[in-house]
Coordinates of C-alpha atoms and ligand atoms in Angstrom, one line a residue:
M1 CA 3.9 15.7 -50.0
S2 CA 5.2 12.8 -51.7
N3 CA 8.7 11.2 -51.4
I4 CA 9.8 11.8 -54.8
G5 CA 9.3 16.1 -54.6
D6 CA 9.1 17.2 -58.3
Y7 CA 9.2 14.2 -60.4
K8 CA 10.7 16.7 -63.4
E9 CA 14.0 16.7 -61.9
R10 CA 14.3 13.0 -60.1
L11 CA 13.8 12.5 -64.0
A12 CA 17.5 12.9 -64.8
H13 CA 18.4 11.0 -61.7
S14 CA 20.8 8.2 -63.5
D15 CA 23.5 7.2 -60.7
W16 CA 22.1 4.3 -58.6
S17 CA 24.9 4.6 -56.3
E18 CA 23.2 8.0 -54.5
V19 CA 21.5 5.2 -52.7
H20 CA 24.6 3.5 -51.1
E21 CA 24.9 6.2 -48.3
E22 CA 21.1 6.3 -47.7
L23 CA 21.5 2.5 -47.0
D24 CA 24.4 2.6 -44.8
Y25 CA 26.3 0.8 -47.8
R26 CA 29.7 1.2 -49.0
P27 CA 31.3 -0.7 -52.2
E28 CA 32.4 -3.7 -51.5
G29 CA 31.2 -3.8 -48.4
I30 CA 29.1 -5.9 -46.9
L31 CA 25.4 -6.3 -47.5
N32 CA 23.0 -8.2 -46.9
I33 CA 18.9 -7.6 -47.5
G34 CA 17.8 -10.1 -44.2
W35 CA 20.4 -7.4 -42.2
H36 CA 18.8 -4.5 -43.9
C37 CA 14.9 -5.1 -43.4
S38 CA 15.0 -6.5 -39.4
D39 CA 18.4 -5.5 -37.9
R40 CA 19.4 -2.5 -39.6
I41 CA 15.4 -0.7 -38.9
C42 CA 16.0 -1.9 -35.2
R43 CA 19.4 0.1 -35.3
Q44 CA 17.7 3.1 -36.1
G45 CA 15.3 3.2 -33.2
K46 CA 12.1 1.4 -34.8
G47 CA 12.6 -1.8 -32.9
D48 CA 9.3 -0.9 -30.8
K49 CA 7.4 0.0 -34.2
L50 CA 5.1 -2.6 -36.0
A51 CA 6.4 -4.2 -39.2
L52 CA 4.1 -7.2 -39.3
L53 CA 0.2 -7.5 -39.4
W54 CA -1.1 -10.3 -39.8
E55 CA -4.6 -11.9 -40.5
N56 CA -5.8 -15.0 -41.9
V57 CA -9.5 -15.8 -43.3
C58 CA -10.8 -16.3 -39.6
G59 CA -10.1 -12.8 -38.6
H60 CA -7.1 -13.5 -36.3
E61 CA -4.4 -12.0 -35.9
K62 CA -0.6 -12.1 -35.4
R63 CA 1.8 -8.8 -34.9
Y64 CA 5.6 -8.2 -34.8
T65 CA 7.9 -5.6 -34.3
F66 CA 10.9 -4.8 -36.0
N67 CA 12.9 -6.3 -33.1
E68 CA 10.9 -9.5 -33.2
L69 CA 10.8 -10.0 -36.8
R70 CA 15.1 -9.8 -36.4
L71 CA 15.0 -12.6 -33.4
A72 CA 12.8 -14.1 -35.6
S73 CA 15.0 -14.5 -38.3
N74 CA 18.0 -15.0 -36.4
T75 CA 16.1 -18.4 -34.7
I76 CA 15.1 -19.3 -38.3
G77 CA 18.2 -18.7 -39.6
A78 CA 20.1 -20.6 -36.6
H79 CA 18.0 -23.8 -37.4
L80 CA 19.6 -24.1 -40.9
R81 CA 22.5 -23.2 -40.4
K82 CA 22.1 -26.5 -37.4
L83 CA 20.7 -28.7 -39.8
G84 CA 23.9 -27.9 -42.3
I85 CA 22.7 -25.3 -44.4
R86 CA 25.3 -22.9 -45.5
D87 CA 26.1 -20.2 -48.0
E88 CA 24.3 -20.0 -51.6
D89 CA 22.5 -23.9 -50.8
R90 CA 19.2 -23.0 -51.9
V91 CA 16.1 -23.5 -49.5
C92 CA 12.4 -23.5 -50.3
L93 CA 9.7 -21.9 -48.9
F94 CA 6.5 -23.5 -49.5
M95 CA 3.9 -22.2 -47.0
D96 CA 0.6 -19.9 -47.3
R97 CA 0.8 -16.7 -46.5
I98 CA 1.9 -17.1 -42.9
P99 CA 4.3 -14.9 -40.6
E100 CA 7.0 -17.8 -40.7
L101 CA 6.9 -17.0 -44.5
Y102 CA 7.7 -14.1 -44.5
I103 CA 10.2 -14.1 -41.9
G104 CA 12.2 -17.5 -43.3
F105 CA 12.8 -15.3 -46.3
L106 CA 15.1 -12.9 -44.1
G107 CA 16.7 -15.8 -41.9
I108 CA 17.7 -17.5 -45.0
L109 CA 18.6 -14.3 -46.4
K110 CA 21.2 -13.7 -43.5
I111 CA 22.8 -17.0 -43.4
G112 CA 23.7 -16.2 -47.2
A113 CA 21.9 -19.1 -48.4
V114 CA 19.6 -18.6 -51.7
A115 CA 15.6 -18.6 -51.0
Q116 CA 13.6 -20.1 -53.8
P117 CA 10.0 -19.2 -53.0
L118 CA 6.8 -21.0 -54.3
F119 CA 3.4 -20.1 -54.7
S120 CA 2.2 -23.0 -52.2
A121 CA -1.1 -23.7 -54.5
F122 CA 1.6 -25.4 -56.8
G123 CA 0.9 -29.1 -57.5
D124 CA 3.7 -31.9 -57.0
E125 CA 4.7 -31.8 -60.6
S126 CA 4.8 -27.5 -61.3
L127 CA 6.7 -28.1 -57.4
F128 CA 8.7 -30.9 -58.7
V129 CA 10.4 -29.9 -61.7
R130 CA 11.1 -26.5 -59.3
L131 CA 13.2 -28.4 -56.6
D132 CA 14.8 -30.4 -59.2
N133 CA 16.6 -28.1 -61.3
A134 CA 17.4 -25.6 -58.7
G135 CA 19.4 -28.3 -56.7
T136 CA 16.6 -27.7 -53.2
R137 CA 18.8 -28.7 -50.0
A138 CA 15.5 -27.9 -48.2
I139 CA 12.1 -27.5 -47.7
L140 CA 10.3 -25.0 -45.3
T141 CA 6.6 -26.3 -45.0
Q142 CA 3.2 -26.6 -43.5
R143 CA 1.4 -29.7 -42.6
K144 CA -1.2 -29.2 -45.2
H145 CA 1.2 -29.2 -47.8
V146 CA 3.9 -31.6 -46.9
G147 CA 1.8 -34.9 -49.5
K148 CA 3.2 -32.9 -52.3
V149 CA 6.2 -32.9 -51.0
R150 CA 6.5 -36.9 -50.2
K151 CA 4.8 -37.7 -53.7
I152 CA 8.3 -36.5 -55.0
L153 CA 11.1 -37.3 -53.1
D154 CA 12.0 -40.5 -54.8
R155 CA 13.0 -38.1 -57.3
L156 CA 14.8 -36.0 -55.6
P157 CA 18.2 -37.2 -53.8
Q158 CA 19.3 -33.6 -52.7
L159 CA 16.6 -32.5 -51.4
E160 CA 18.1 -33.5 -47.7
H161 CA 15.6 -31.1 -45.6
I162 CA 11.7 -31.5 -45.3
I163 CA 10.8 -28.7 -42.4
I164 CA 7.3 -28.9 -40.9
V165 CA 6.7 -25.1 -39.8
D166 CA 3.5 -25.8 -38.1
H167 CA 3.6 -29.6 -36.8
D168 CA 1.4 -31.0 -34.5
G169 CA 2.7 -33.7 -33.2
K170 CA 0.0 -35.8 -34.3
K171 CA 0.9 -37.8 -37.4
A172 CA 4.2 -39.5 -37.4
L173 CA 7.5 -38.0 -39.7
E174 CA 8.5 -39.7 -42.5
D175 CA 12.1 -39.8 -43.8
R176 CA 14.1 -36.7 -43.8
E177 CA 10.9 -34.5 -42.2
S178 CA 11.1 -32.9 -39.1
V179 CA 10.0 -30.2 -37.0
F180 CA 10.2 -26.5 -36.0
N181 CA 8.0 -24.3 -34.1
L182 CA 8.7 -20.6 -34.3
A183 CA 6.8 -20.0 -31.2
E184 CA 9.2 -23.0 -29.3
A185 CA 11.8 -22.7 -30.5
E186 CA 14.9 -20.7 -28.7
T187 CA 14.8 -16.8 -29.4
V188 CA 18.6 -16.5 -30.9
D189 CA 19.5 -12.8 -29.9
A190 CA 23.4 -12.2 -31.3
F191 CA 23.4 -13.8 -34.6
D192 CA 26.5 -13.8 -36.9
I193 CA 25.0 -12.6 -40.1
F194 CA 26.5 -14.6 -43.3
P195 CA 28.8 -11.4 -44.9
T196 CA 27.2 -11.3 -48.1
R197 CA 28.0 -8.7 -50.6
A198 CA 26.6 -6.8 -53.0
E199 CA 27.0 -9.9 -56.1
S200 CA 25.8 -12.3 -53.9
P201 CA 23.2 -14.7 -54.4
S202 CA 19.9 -13.8 -52.9
V203 CA 16.3 -14.9 -54.6
L204 CA 15.6 -17.4 -56.8
H205 CA 12.2 -16.8 -58.7
Y206 CA 10.6 -19.5 -61.1
T207 CA 9.1 -18.0 -64.4
S208 CA 7.7 -19.6 -67.7
G209 CA 8.5 -19.4 -71.1
T210 CA 6.8 -20.5 -74.2
T211 CA 9.0 -23.4 -74.4
G212 CA 11.1 -26.0 -72.1
Q213 CA 10.6 -26.0 -68.6
P214 CA 10.5 -22.6 -66.3
K215 CA 13.2 -21.0 -65.6
G216 CA 15.0 -19.6 -62.1
V217 CA 15.5 -16.3 -62.3
Q218 CA 18.6 -15.6 -59.8
H219 CA 18.8 -12.3 -58.0
V220 CA 21.5 -11.1 -55.7
H221 CA 21.5 -8.8 -52.6
Y222 CA 22.5 -5.5 -54.8
S223 CA 18.7 -5.5 -55.5
L224 CA 18.0 -3.9 -52.5
I225 CA 19.1 -0.7 -54.2
S226 CA 16.4 -0.7 -56.9
Q227 CA 14.2 -2.0 -54.8
Y228 CA 14.6 0.3 -52.1
L229 CA 14.7 3.1 -54.6
T230 CA 11.6 2.6 -56.6
T231 CA 9.4 1.3 -52.9
K232 CA 10.1 5.5 -51.9
W233 CA 9.4 7.2 -54.9
V234 CA 6.7 4.9 -56.5
L235 CA 4.5 3.2 -53.9
D236 CA 5.5 6.7 -51.9
L237 CA 6.1 5.0 -48.6
Q238 CA 6.2 7.2 -45.5
E239 CA 6.7 7.2 -41.8
N240 CA 3.5 6.7 -40.9
D241 CA 1.7 4.2 -44.0
I242 CA -0.2 1.1 -43.3
Y243 CA 1.0 -0.8 -46.2
W244 CA -0.8 -3.8 -47.8
C245 CA 1.0 -5.4 -50.9
T246 CA -1.9 -8.5 -52.2
A247 CA 0.3 -10.4 -53.8
D248 CA 1.6 -14.0 -52.4
P249 CA 5.9 -13.6 -52.3
G250 CA 5.2 -17.1 -54.6
W251 CA 5.6 -14.6 -57.4
V252 CA 8.7 -11.6 -57.5
T253 CA 6.0 -8.9 -56.5
G254 CA 5.4 -10.2 -53.5
T255 CA 9.4 -10.7 -52.3
S256 CA 10.3 -7.5 -54.3
Y257 CA 7.4 -5.2 -52.4
G258 CA 5.9 -7.6 -49.7
I259 CA 9.1 -7.9 -48.0
I260 CA 12.1 -6.2 -49.2
G261 CA 10.9 -2.8 -50.5
P262 CA 8.5 -1.9 -47.2
W263 CA 10.9 -3.4 -44.9
S264 CA 14.2 -1.7 -46.0
L265 CA 12.2 1.7 -45.3
G266 CA 10.6 0.2 -41.8
I267 CA 7.2 0.5 -42.8
T268 CA 4.4 -1.5 -41.5
Q269 CA 2.9 -3.8 -43.7
C270 CA -0.2 -5.8 -43.2
V271 CA -0.5 -9.5 -44.6
L272 CA -4.6 -11.2 -45.6
D273 CA -3.4 -14.8 -46.0
A274 CA -7.4 -15.2 -47.8
G275 CA -8.4 -15.3 -50.9
F276 CA -10.0 -12.4 -52.6
S277 CA -13.5 -11.5 -51.6
A278 CA -14.6 -8.1 -52.6
E279 CA -16.1 -7.0 -48.9
A280 CA -13.2 -9.0 -47.0
W281 CA -10.9 -6.5 -49.0
Y282 CA -12.5 -3.5 -48.0
R283 CA -13.0 -4.3 -44.7
F284 CA -9.2 -5.3 -44.4
I285 CA -8.8 -1.6 -45.4
D286 CA -10.9 -0.1 -43.2
K287 CA -10.1 -2.4 -40.1
H288 CA -6.4 -1.6 -40.2
S289 CA -6.8 2.0 -41.8
I290 CA -4.4 1.4 -44.7
S291 CA -3.1 4.2 -46.3
M292 CA -1.0 2.4 -49.5
W293 CA -2.4 0.1 -51.2
Y294 CA -0.4 -2.2 -54.5
S295 CA -2.1 -4.8 -56.4
A296 CA -3.3 -6.4 -59.5
P297 CA -5.7 -5.3 -62.6
T298 CA -7.6 -8.0 -62.1
A299 CA -7.7 -8.1 -58.8
I300 CA -9.3 -4.2 -59.8
R301 CA -11.2 -5.8 -62.3
S302 CA -13.2 -8.4 -59.7
L303 CA -13.9 -5.0 -57.3
M304 CA -15.4 -3.2 -60.2
K305 CA -17.6 -6.2 -60.4
A306 CA -18.5 -6.5 -57.0
G307 CA -20.3 -3.3 -57.4
E308 CA -20.6 0.1 -55.9
E309 CA -22.8 -0.7 -52.4
V310 CA -20.0 -2.5 -50.6
V311 CA -17.4 -0.1 -51.5
K312 CA -19.9 2.2 -49.2
R313 CA -20.0 -0.2 -46.4
A314 CA -16.2 0.7 -45.4
D315 CA -14.5 3.8 -44.9
L316 CA -11.5 3.9 -46.7
S317 CA -10.4 7.2 -46.0
S318 CA -7.4 5.7 -44.8
L319 CA -6.4 5.3 -48.6
R320 CA -3.8 7.9 -49.5
H321 CA -1.8 6.1 -52.6
L322 CA -2.4 3.2 -55.1
A323 CA -0.6 1.2 -57.4
S324 CA -0.8 -1.6 -59.3
V325 CA 0.9 -4.2 -61.5
G326 CA 1.0 -7.7 -63.7
E327 CA -1.1 -7.4 -67.0
P328 CA -2.3 -4.6 -69.0
L329 CA -4.4 -2.1 -66.5
N330 CA -7.2 -1.1 -68.7
A331 CA -8.2 2.9 -68.3
E332 CA -11.9 2.1 -67.2
A333 CA -10.1 0.7 -64.0
V334 CA -8.3 3.6 -63.4
I335 CA -11.1 5.8 -64.2
W336 CA -13.4 3.6 -61.8
S337 CA -10.7 3.8 -58.9
E338 CA -10.0 7.6 -59.4
R339 CA -14.5 8.1 -58.9
V340 CA -15.3 5.3 -56.4
L341 CA -11.9 4.8 -54.3
G342 CA -11.3 8.6 -54.9
K343 CA -8.0 7.6 -56.2
P344 CA -6.2 6.0 -59.0
F345 CA -4.4 2.9 -59.3
L346 CA -0.9 4.0 -60.7
D347 CA 0.1 1.5 -63.2
T348 CA 3.7 -0.2 -62.8
Y349 CA 5.7 -2.5 -65.2
W350 CA 8.1 -4.3 -64.6
Q351 CA 8.7 -8.5 -64.4
T352 CA 10.5 -11.6 -62.3
E353 CA 13.7 -10.4 -64.6
T354 CA 13.9 -6.7 -63.8
G355 CA 13.5 -7.6 -60.4
S356 CA 12.3 -4.1 -59.6
I357 CA 9.6 -1.0 -61.6
M358 CA 10.5 -0.3 -64.7
I359 CA 7.8 1.6 -66.2
T360 CA 5.7 3.4 -64.1
N361 CA 3.4 6.8 -63.5
L362 CA 5.4 8.2 -60.7
P363 CA 3.7 10.4 -57.6
G364 CA 2.5 14.3 -59.5
M365 CA 2.5 13.6 -63.0
P366 CA -0.2 13.8 -65.1
I367 CA -1.8 10.6 -65.6
K368 CA -3.3 8.8 -69.0
P369 CA -5.4 6.3 -68.7
G370 CA -3.9 2.9 -70.2
S371 CA -0.7 3.9 -70.3
M372 CA 2.0 2.3 -68.3
G373 CA 3.9 5.8 -67.4
K374 CA 7.4 6.2 -68.5
C375 CA 10.8 4.9 -67.4
F376 CA 11.4 5.2 -63.6
P377 CA 15.0 7.5 -63.3
G378 CA 17.8 5.4 -63.8
I379 CA 16.0 3.0 -66.2
Q380 CA 16.9 3.4 -69.3
G381 CA 14.0 1.7 -71.8
A382 CA 13.3 2.3 -75.5
V383 CA 10.3 0.7 -78.0
L384 CA 12.6 -1.2 -80.6
N385 CA 12.3 -2.1 -84.3
A386 CA 11.9 -5.7 -84.5
K387 CA 14.4 -6.7 -86.8
T388 CA 17.1 -4.2 -86.2
F389 CA 16.5 -3.8 -82.3
E390 CA 17.1 -0.3 -83.1
P391 CA 15.0 2.9 -81.0
I392 CA 11.9 4.0 -83.0
T393 CA 12.0 7.0 -82.4
E394 CA 8.6 8.1 -84.1
P395 CA 5.3 8.0 -81.6
G396 CA 2.7 5.7 -82.2
I397 CA 4.9 2.5 -83.8
V398 CA 4.4 -0.6 -82.0
G399 CA 7.7 -2.7 -81.2
L400 CA 9.9 -4.9 -78.7
I401 CA 10.6 -2.6 -75.6
G402 CA 13.7 -2.7 -74.6
F403 CA 16.2 -1.6 -71.3
R404 CA 19.7 -0.7 -71.3
P405 CA 21.0 -3.2 -68.5
G406 CA 23.0 -1.8 -66.0
W407 CA 20.4 -1.5 -63.1
P408 CA 20.6 -3.4 -59.7
A409 CA 18.1 -5.6 -59.7
M410 CA 18.1 -7.1 -63.1
M411 CA 18.8 -10.7 -63.1
R412 CA 22.0 -11.6 -63.0
G413 CA 21.2 -15.0 -64.9
Y414 CA 18.5 -18.2 -65.3
W415 CA 20.1 -20.8 -63.2
K416 CA 21.9 -23.3 -65.2
N417 CA 20.7 -21.9 -68.0
E418 CA 22.7 -19.4 -69.7
K419 CA 22.0 -20.0 -73.5
V420 CA 18.4 -18.4 -72.9
Y421 CA 19.7 -16.5 -70.8
Q422 CA 21.9 -14.7 -73.3
E423 CA 19.0 -15.2 -75.8
K424 CA 17.3 -12.1 -74.1
F425 CA 19.5 -9.7 -75.3
R426 CA 20.1 -8.0 -78.6
N427 CA 22.1 -4.9 -80.0
G428 CA 23.2 -4.4 -75.9
W429 CA 19.5 -4.0 -74.9
Y430 CA 17.6 -6.8 -72.7
L431 CA 14.2 -7.2 -74.4
P432 CA 11.7 -8.5 -71.7
G433 CA 9.6 -9.8 -74.4
D434 CA 6.6 -7.4 -74.5
R435 CA 5.4 -5.1 -77.2
A436 CA 4.5 -1.5 -76.5
K437 CA 4.2 1.6 -78.6
L438 CA 5.6 5.1 -77.0
D439 CA 3.3 8.5 -77.2
A440 CA 4.8 12.0 -78.7
E441 CA 5.3 12.0 -74.4
G442 CA 7.2 9.3 -74.0
Y443 CA 4.4 7.7 -72.3
F444 CA 4.6 3.7 -72.7
W445 CA 1.2 2.2 -74.1
F446 CA 1.4 -2.4 -73.3
V447 CA 0.3 -4.0 -77.1
G448 CA 0.9 -7.2 -76.1
R449 CA 3.6 -10.2 -75.2
D450 CA 6.2 -11.1 -78.0
D451 CA 5.6 -15.1 -77.4
D452 CA 2.7 -17.4 -76.8
V453 CA 3.0 -17.0 -72.6
I454 CA -0.5 -16.5 -70.7
N455 CA -1.4 -13.9 -68.6
T456 CA -4.1 -14.9 -66.6
G457 CA -4.6 -12.6 -63.7
G458 CA -1.1 -11.4 -64.0
H459 CA 0.9 -15.2 -63.5
L460 CA 1.9 -16.0 -66.3
I461 CA 1.3 -19.8 -67.7
S462 CA 3.8 -21.9 -69.9
P463 CA 1.8 -23.2 -72.7
F464 CA 4.1 -26.0 -73.6
E465 CA 4.3 -26.9 -69.5
V466 CA 0.1 -27.6 -69.6
E467 CA 0.6 -29.1 -72.9
S468 CA 3.2 -31.4 -71.3
A469 CA 1.1 -31.9 -68.5
L470 CA -1.9 -32.6 -71.0
L471 CA -0.2 -35.8 -72.6
E472 CA 0.4 -37.3 -69.3
Y473 CA -3.1 -37.6 -69.1
E474 CA -4.1 -41.0 -70.4
A475 CA -6.9 -40.4 -73.2
V476 CA -4.8 -37.5 -74.4
A477 CA -2.6 -37.6 -77.9
E478 CA -2.7 -34.2 -79.1
S479 CA -3.0 -30.8 -77.6
A480 CA -2.7 -27.5 -77.8
V481 CA -2.8 -25.0 -75.0
V482 CA -3.9 -20.9 -75.6
A483 CA -5.0 -18.0 -74.0
K484 CA -8.5 -17.0 -74.0
P485 CA -10.5 -14.0 -73.6
D486 CA -12.1 -13.1 -70.0
E487 CA -13.5 -10.4 -68.9
V488 CA -12.1 -10.5 -65.4
N489 CA -8.7 -12.2 -65.9
M490 CA -7.8 -11.0 -69.1
E491 CA -6.7 -14.2 -70.4
V492 CA -7.7 -17.5 -69.3
V493 CA -6.0 -20.9 -70.2
K494 CA -7.7 -23.1 -73.0
A495 CA -6.7 -26.4 -74.3
Y496 CA -7.5 -28.0 -77.8
V497 CA -7.6 -31.8 -76.8
L498 CA -7.4 -34.3 -79.5
L499 CA -8.3 -37.6 -77.7
K500 CA -7.4 -41.5 -78.4
D501 CA -9.2 -43.5 -80.2
G502 CA -11.8 -45.2 -77.6
Y503 CA -12.2 -41.9 -75.2
L504 CA -15.3 -40.3 -75.2
A505 CA -15.3 -36.3 -76.2
N506 CA -17.9 -35.4 -73.2
Q507 CA -18.3 -33.3 -70.1
D508 CA -17.1 -36.1 -67.5
T509 CA -13.7 -36.3 -69.3
E510 CA -13.1 -32.6 -70.1
L511 CA -14.1 -32.4 -66.1
E512 CA -11.6 -35.2 -65.3
I513 CA -8.5 -33.4 -67.3
M514 CA -9.3 -30.1 -65.5
N515 CA -8.9 -31.9 -62.1
F516 CA -6.0 -33.8 -63.4
I517 CA -3.9 -30.5 -64.5
R518 CA -5.1 -28.5 -61.7
K519 CA -3.9 -31.3 -58.8
K520 CA -0.6 -31.8 -61.1
L521 CA 0.1 -27.7 -62.0
S522 CA -2.0 -25.8 -60.5
P523 CA -5.6 -23.9 -60.7
L524 CA -4.3 -21.0 -62.3
A525 CA -2.9 -23.8 -65.2
M526 CA -5.7 -25.6 -65.5
P527 CA -7.6 -25.0 -68.5
Q528 CA -11.0 -23.2 -68.1
E529 CA -13.1 -25.1 -71.1
I530 CA -11.3 -27.9 -73.5
E531 CA -12.7 -28.5 -76.3
F532 CA -11.9 -31.8 -78.1
V533 CA -10.8 -31.3 -81.9
G534 CA -10.5 -34.0 -84.8
S535 CA -7.1 -32.7 -85.6
L536 CA -4.9 -29.8 -84.4
P537 CA -3.6 -27.8 -87.6
K538 CA 0.1 -27.9 -88.1
T539 CA 3.1 -26.8 -89.9
R540 CA 4.8 -29.1 -92.5
S541 CA 6.4 -30.8 -90.3
G542 CA 3.8 -31.1 -87.6
K543 CA 4.5 -28.6 -85.7
I544 CA 1.0 -27.4 -83.6
M545 CA 0.1 -23.4 -85.0
R546 CA -1.2 -22.3 -81.4
R547 CA -1.4 -19.2 -83.6
I548 CA -4.2 -20.0 -85.4
L549 CA -6.1 -21.5 -82.5
H550 CA -5.0 -18.1 -80.4
A551 CA -6.6 -15.8 -83.8
R552 CA -10.1 -17.9 -83.7
E553 CA -10.1 -17.0 -79.7
W554 CA -9.7 -13.7 -80.2
G555 CA -11.8 -13.0 -83.1
E556 CA -8.0 -11.8 -85.0
E557 CA -7.6 -12.4 -89.0
I558 CA -5.0 -15.6 -89.1
G559 CA -3.3 -13.8 -91.8
D560 CA -0.9 -15.4 -94.0
T561 CA -0.9 -19.1 -93.2
S562 CA 1.7 -20.0 -96.1
T563 CA 4.4 -18.6 -93.6
L564 CA 3.2 -20.6 -90.9
E565 CA 3.1 -24.0 -92.4
D566 CA 6.7 -23.9 -92.8
D567 CA 8.9 -23.8 -89.7
E568 CA 10.4 -20.8 -88.6
Ligands
WT7_601 C1 4.8 -9.7 -67.5 C2 5.7 -10.0 -66.7 C3 6.3 -8.3 -61.8 C4 5.1 -8.2 -61.4 C5 4.8 -9.5 -61.3 C6 4.6 -9.6 -63.3 C7 3.5 -8.5 -67.6 C8 4.0 -7.2 -66.1 C9 2.6 -5.1 -66.8 C10 1.7 -3.9 -66.8 C11 0.7 -4.5 -69.2 C12 2.2 -6.2 -67.8 C13 4.3 -8.7 -69.0 C14 5.9 -8.6 -68.2 N1 3.2 -7.3 -67.5 N2 3.0 -5.3 -65.8 N3 1.9 -2.8 -65.6 N4 1.3 -3.9 -68.2 N5 1.5 -6.0 -68.7 O1 5.8 -10.6 -63.1 O2 5.3 -12.9 -63.8 O3 7.2 -11.8 -64.7 O4 5.0 -11.0 -65.9 O5 3.6 -9.4 -66.8 O6 4.1 -9.4 -69.5 O7 6.2 -9.5 -69.1 P1 6.0 -11.8 -64.0

């Protein structure tokens, strides 16, 4: 039996306050995600239950019960407080998926500070713009990543503390650096958790748009209400489940459903701190008897590519329920998983800004492979006419996805960017920036993004950020960055580059430029192909027309370019 029971009855749910009682929350009272994910679970008598089962690429394991999670997050919180970190200060987590990342997240929230998780593969420039924008006061990181922080330290006067969580005492510490080894720190049992309220800031996630620098998406502790209920009803986590979310907490899936959702329900979760390998992934499921698995279409397509022989070498009979997020989940992937893994992946749609699942296939609901499903109970969503911003009632017509604001996990703003935040609303609707159509039964079918942002393997990349970084490479005169089709990642980054006079358009230059971007931004942002051109298509006022290049990559009709040539 699923948690949601009769999904049709649940679709009538619209009042989020029904969840308050389940979470012991009284309006205007104290609400702290850090407490809810550890102390509260211990109070329910589950202190000895396994909270985290961590494994790294060598098969080395670490285990934490909910009580150990409570103590360790108190200990990190107390340490930060001793350093002078206060409520609302931004504290960055810049680590691989090691236990300190998950525990540190709760510790930061427990002192009322704002957790700012950043993907550890980010290069120094990606790191700099996000720490600079957030005015981050402290960063928790690992020895292997500290070099990137050192490189940008001069430009970050507000960054007071660089805390290394795995220092072995071998290399000398530099300016503003200190050591915090969780295993050696004195455990803090009694701890004064900061009395955050529903609207106190909690998490700051950075997301990329078409133009401008990445935007800090500001969430509050009240997001827990949506994250808890969607985890319960969509991911269907139940008392004895062993859950695995493959996302990195540098991205919102890894925090909303890789920390907050499962732990607020007191569920055991596994973390595999290793890259993708079909064999290793199946072995991980088998070894830990994983029953609920939340992953992403690119991973599923990679599994499909790895073939069925490797599936047979593992026992996957523990799997009870599967879900996916991040990019379009093609019908073939749903059909494949049902045939080969015995369960279909249920598609879920949401984004950093929405904080929790918005459109989804609910357990029990008939699945239409290729469709994202319906609005989660309590979410009012529509497909809107792109000019009038009125809902389109006929099925099959493409428009913009829109949601009525007001669900608990909705972002409260873009950090220091009120203007761009306001632009996300039209006619009383929040616009996530995606296009879709509805069918006669109210299922949403994803069509595409409404901007130039590239979604590579479920990660959003801003063409603007890559173009800006390319311009910093000495040989590059001009560039345009677009998505190129890819069998597994759906889209990858492609750069059109015009070189300055005197530079050679050859493979060495291509590789050098790729490497430059990988180091400066991240492996995800690195162009998979660079095409050297003699000129780039531009509007009369000199703006590069990415749309023409995009259409070329996708073999689409370019359409009427006369309008494109005028700046809109
Ligand atoms: C964008 C959000 C929240 C999860 C991680 C991504 C695309 C997300 C789906 C889906 C088609 C999807 C949208 C969305 N997207 N889920 N099920 N089908 N597209 O969070 O980095 O904020 O990206 O990812 O374009 O706006 P994000």
